[in-house]
PDB file of C-alpha atoms in Angstrom:
ATOM      1  CA  UNK A   1       9.453  -9.754  -2.758  1.00 46.00           C
ATOM      2  CA  UNK A   2      12.504  -8.168  -4.337  1.00 54.00           C
ATOM      3  CA  UNK A   3      15.913  -9.063  -3.014  1.00 64.00           C
ATOM      4  CA  UNK A   4      17.571  -6.463  -0.782  1.00 77.00           C
ATOM      5  CA  UNK A   5      14.329  -5.238   0.830  1.00 87.00           C
ATOM      6  CA  UNK A   6      13.940  -5.554   4.610  1.00 89.00           C
ATOM      7  CA  UNK A   7      10.535  -4.638   6.023  1.00 92.00           C
ATOM      8  CA  UNK A   8      10.925  -2.793   9.322  1.00 94.00           C
ATOM      9  CA  UNK A   9       7.296  -2.119  10.260  1.00 93.00           C
ATOM     10  CA  UNK A  10       3.888  -2.386   8.652  1.00 93.00           C
ATOM     11  CA  UNK A  11       0.597  -0.699   9.448  1.00 92.00           C
ATOM     12  CA  UNK A  12      -1.840  -3.592   9.877  1.00 90.00           C
ATOM     13  CA  UNK A  13      -4.484  -1.251  11.276  1.00 90.00           C
ATOM     14  CA  UNK A  14      -4.619   0.686   7.982  1.00 89.00           C
ATOM     15  CA  UNK A  15      -5.366  -2.488   5.994  1.00 87.00           C
ATOM     16  CA  UNK A  16      -8.157  -3.341   8.432  1.00 90.00           C
ATOM     17  CA  UNK A  17      -9.756   0.124   8.822  1.00 89.00           C
ATOM     18  CA  UNK A  18      -9.525   1.521   5.272  1.00 90.00           C
ATOM     19  CA  UNK A  19      -9.891   0.625   1.624  1.00 93.00           C
ATOM     20  CA  UNK A  20      -6.376   1.309   0.280  1.00 93.00           C
ATOM     21  CA  UNK A  21      -5.431   2.240  -3.290  1.00 92.00           C
ATOM     22  CA  UNK A  22      -2.704   4.039  -5.287  1.00 92.00           C
ATOM     23  CA  UNK A  23       0.307   2.685  -3.378  1.00 95.00           C
ATOM     24  CA  UNK A  24       3.454   4.782  -3.786  1.00 95.00           C
ATOM     25  CA  UNK A  25       7.064   4.364  -2.615  1.00 96.00           C
ATOM     26  CA  UNK A  26       8.587   7.545  -1.184  1.00 97.00           C
ATOM     27  CA  UNK A  27      11.829   8.477   0.527  1.00 96.00           C
ATOM     28  CA  UNK A  28      12.032   9.888   4.062  1.00 96.00           C
ATOM     29  CA  UNK A  29      14.242  12.732   5.241  1.00 95.00           C
ATOM     30  CA  UNK A  30      15.995  11.293   8.307  1.00 92.00           C
ATOM     31  CA  UNK A  31      18.308  12.943  10.821  1.00 89.00           C
ATOM     32  CA  UNK A  32      21.131  11.737  13.016  1.00 82.00           C
ATOM     33  CA  UNK A  33      20.658   8.288  14.487  1.00 86.00           C
ATOM     34  CA  UNK A  34      17.248   7.558  12.903  1.00 89.00           C
ATOM     35  CA  UNK A  35      18.655   5.248  10.213  1.00 89.00           C
ATOM     36  CA  UNK A  36      20.487   3.209  12.879  1.00 89.00           C
ATOM     37  CA  UNK A  37      17.231   2.817  14.829  1.00 89.00           C
ATOM     38  CA  UNK A  38      15.454   1.705  11.658  1.00 91.00           C
ATOM     39  CA  UNK A  39      18.127  -0.904  11.012  1.00 90.00           C
ATOM     40  CA  UNK A  40      17.391  -2.216  14.538  1.00 90.00           C
ATOM     41  CA  UNK A  41      13.670  -2.513  13.593  1.00 90.00           C
ATOM     42  CA  UNK A  42      12.707   0.166  16.131  1.00 88.00           C
ATOM     43  CA  UNK A  43       9.784   1.842  14.345  1.00 92.00           C
ATOM     44  CA  UNK A  44       6.001   1.932  14.453  1.00 93.00           C
ATOM     45  CA  UNK A  45       3.397   3.248  11.990  1.00 94.00           C
ATOM     46  CA  UNK A  46       0.307   2.574  14.129  1.00 90.00           C
ATOM     47  CA  UNK A  47      -0.962   6.169  14.470  1.00 90.00           C
ATOM     48  CA  UNK A  48       0.861   7.696  11.510  1.00 93.00           C
ATOM     49  CA  UNK A  49      -0.674   9.700   8.677  1.00 94.00           C
ATOM     50  CA  UNK A  50       0.528  11.984   5.881  1.00 96.00           C
ATOM     51  CA  UNK A  51      -0.324  15.641   5.322  1.00 95.00           C
ATOM     52  CA  UNK A  52       0.449  17.958   2.425  1.00 95.00           C
ATOM     53  CA  UNK A  53       1.419  21.476   3.444  1.00 95.00           C
ATOM     54  CA  UNK A  54       2.935  24.129   1.191  1.00 91.00           C
ATOM     55  CA  UNK A  55       3.459  21.677  -1.718  1.00 93.00           C
ATOM     56  CA  UNK A  56       5.494  19.348   0.510  1.00 96.00           C
ATOM     57  CA  UNK A  57       4.423  16.069   2.129  1.00 96.00           C
ATOM     58  CA  UNK A  58       5.085  15.176   5.774  1.00 97.00           C
ATOM     59  CA  UNK A  59       4.496  12.054   7.833  1.00 96.00           C
ATOM     60  CA  UNK A  60       3.117  12.695  11.322  1.00 96.00           C
ATOM     61  CA  UNK A  61       2.981  10.221  14.204  1.00 94.00           C
ATOM     62  CA  UNK A  62       5.581   7.788  12.873  1.00 94.00           C
ATOM     63  CA  UNK A  63       7.538   6.545  15.884  1.00 93.00           C
ATOM     64  CA  UNK A  64      11.251   5.833  15.418  1.00 92.00           C
ATOM     65  CA  UNK A  65      12.653   4.876  18.825  1.00 89.00           C
ATOM     66  CA  UNK A  66      15.828   6.618  20.034  1.00 88.00           C
ATOM     67  CA  UNK A  67      19.030   4.742  19.183  1.00 84.00           C
ATOM     68  CA  UNK A  68      20.252   2.880  22.286  1.00 81.00           C
ATOM     69  CA  UNK A  69      23.929   3.698  21.718  1.00 79.00           C
ATOM     70  CA  UNK A  70      23.059   7.285  20.778  1.00 70.00           C
ATOM     71  CA  UNK A  71      24.215  10.329  22.686  1.00 73.00           C
ATOM     72  CA  UNK A  72      22.955  13.906  23.101  1.00 69.00           C
ATOM     73  CA  UNK A  73      22.407  14.045  19.336  1.00 69.00           C
ATOM     74  CA  UNK A  74      19.657  11.397  19.463  1.00 75.00           C
ATOM     75  CA  UNK A  75      16.478  12.308  17.590  1.00 78.00           C
ATOM     76  CA  UNK A  76      12.942  13.099  18.785  1.00 86.00           C
ATOM     77  CA  UNK A  77      10.959   9.808  18.336  1.00 89.00           C
ATOM     78  CA  UNK A  78       7.666  11.325  17.081  1.00 91.00           C
ATOM     79  CA  UNK A  79       8.955  14.304  15.118  1.00 93.00           C
ATOM     80  CA  UNK A  80       7.344  15.306  11.818  1.00 95.00           C
ATOM     81  CA  UNK A  81       9.419  13.990   8.917  1.00 95.00           C
ATOM     82  CA  UNK A  82       9.469  15.329   5.375  1.00 97.00           C
ATOM     83  CA  UNK A  83       8.699  12.864   2.578  1.00 97.00           C
ATOM     84  CA  UNK A  84      10.628  12.941  -0.675  1.00 96.00           C
ATOM     85  CA  UNK A  85       8.195  13.056  -3.605  1.00 96.00           C
ATOM     86  CA  UNK A  86       8.150  14.730  -6.998  1.00 96.00           C
ATOM     87  CA  UNK A  87       6.006  17.862  -7.265  1.00 96.00           C
ATOM     88  CA  UNK A  88       3.705  16.124  -9.808  1.00 96.00           C
ATOM     89  CA  UNK A  89       3.043  13.305  -7.332  1.00 95.00           C
ATOM     90  CA  UNK A  90       2.220  15.794  -4.560  1.00 95.00           C
ATOM     91  CA  UNK A  91      -0.192  17.697  -6.824  1.00 95.00           C
ATOM     92  CA  UNK A  92      -1.935  14.446  -7.836  1.00 94.00           C
ATOM     93  CA  UNK A  93      -2.288  13.293  -4.202  1.00 94.00           C
ATOM     94  CA  UNK A  94      -3.487  16.728  -3.070  1.00 93.00           C
ATOM     95  CA  UNK A  95      -6.220  16.753  -5.728  1.00 94.00           C
ATOM     96  CA  UNK A  96      -7.512  13.342  -4.643  1.00 92.00           C
ATOM     97  CA  UNK A  97      -7.572  14.444  -0.990  1.00 92.00           C
ATOM     98  CA  UNK A  98      -9.545  17.628  -1.739  1.00 92.00           C
ATOM     99  CA  UNK A  99     -11.891  16.340  -4.437  1.00 89.00           C
ATOM    100  CA  UNK A 100     -12.591  12.758  -3.374  1.00 92.00           C
ATOM    101  CA  UNK A 101     -12.102  12.853   0.408  1.00 89.00           C
ATOM    102  CA  UNK A 102      -9.146  10.467   0.609  1.00 93.00           C
ATOM    103  CA  UNK A 103      -6.604  10.338   3.440  1.00 93.00           C
ATOM    104  CA  UNK A 104      -2.961   9.346   2.950  1.00 95.00           C
ATOM    105  CA  UNK A 105      -1.648   6.661   5.303  1.00 96.00           C
ATOM    106  CA  UNK A 106       1.761   4.978   5.499  1.00 96.00           C
ATOM    107  CA  UNK A 107       1.414   1.213   5.054  1.00 96.00           C
ATOM    108  CA  UNK A 108       4.988   0.011   5.594  1.00 96.00           C
ATOM    109  CA  UNK A 109       8.510   1.226   6.178  1.00 96.00           C
ATOM    110  CA  UNK A 110      11.435  -0.731   4.796  1.00 95.00           C
ATOM    111  CA  UNK A 111      15.071  -0.577   3.739  1.00 93.00           C
ATOM    112  CA  UNK A 112      15.822  -0.876   0.044  1.00 91.00           C
ATOM    113  CA  UNK A 113      19.503  -0.932  -0.941  1.00 89.00           C
ATOM    114  CA  UNK A 114      20.374   0.650   2.415  1.00 86.00           C
ATOM    115  CA  UNK A 115      17.904   3.534   2.010  1.00 91.00           C
ATOM    116  CA  UNK A 116      14.785   4.016   4.132  1.00 94.00           C
ATOM    117  CA  UNK A 117      11.583   3.962   2.090  1.00 95.00           C
ATOM    118  CA  UNK A 118       7.980   4.457   3.102  1.00 96.00           C
ATOM    119  CA  UNK A 119       5.041   2.971   1.239  1.00 96.00           C
ATOM    120  CA  UNK A 120       2.038   5.280   1.334  1.00 96.00           C
ATOM    121  CA  UNK A 121      -1.490   4.716   0.051  1.00 95.00           C
ATOM    122  CA  UNK A 122      -4.695   6.637  -0.482  1.00 95.00           C
ATOM    123  CA  UNK A 123      -7.231   5.490   2.101  1.00 93.00           C
ATOM    124  CA  UNK A 124     -10.988   5.738   2.158  1.00 91.00           C
ATOM    125  CA  UNK A 125     -12.744   4.781   5.346  1.00 79.00           C
TER     126      UNK A 125
END
């Protein structure tokens, strides 16, 4: 594993339930105290999945627990979060979903050089 990467949570269920291929590292659009919660390893990918809507990708069902020292500006734990991908990557993923019946699942969330990253994969069950 590369130096400077801290795995926060992994989706063991996805590896067990699906055949995974085409792994891709993507950024996540976070708000407020979410990055602080991630640094405290307060996240879960158990029921998470990715959808593509309007040429943008979103992760649904990813749980980032509220930050304990947070205040009224704490975030909603299960909110839908936008993923940061290039348009070409979204088009390629969307084609595979529609033509070949794949699903996109997050496999792990980690910090790389202080930035939150999500590893996603095409899944066939």
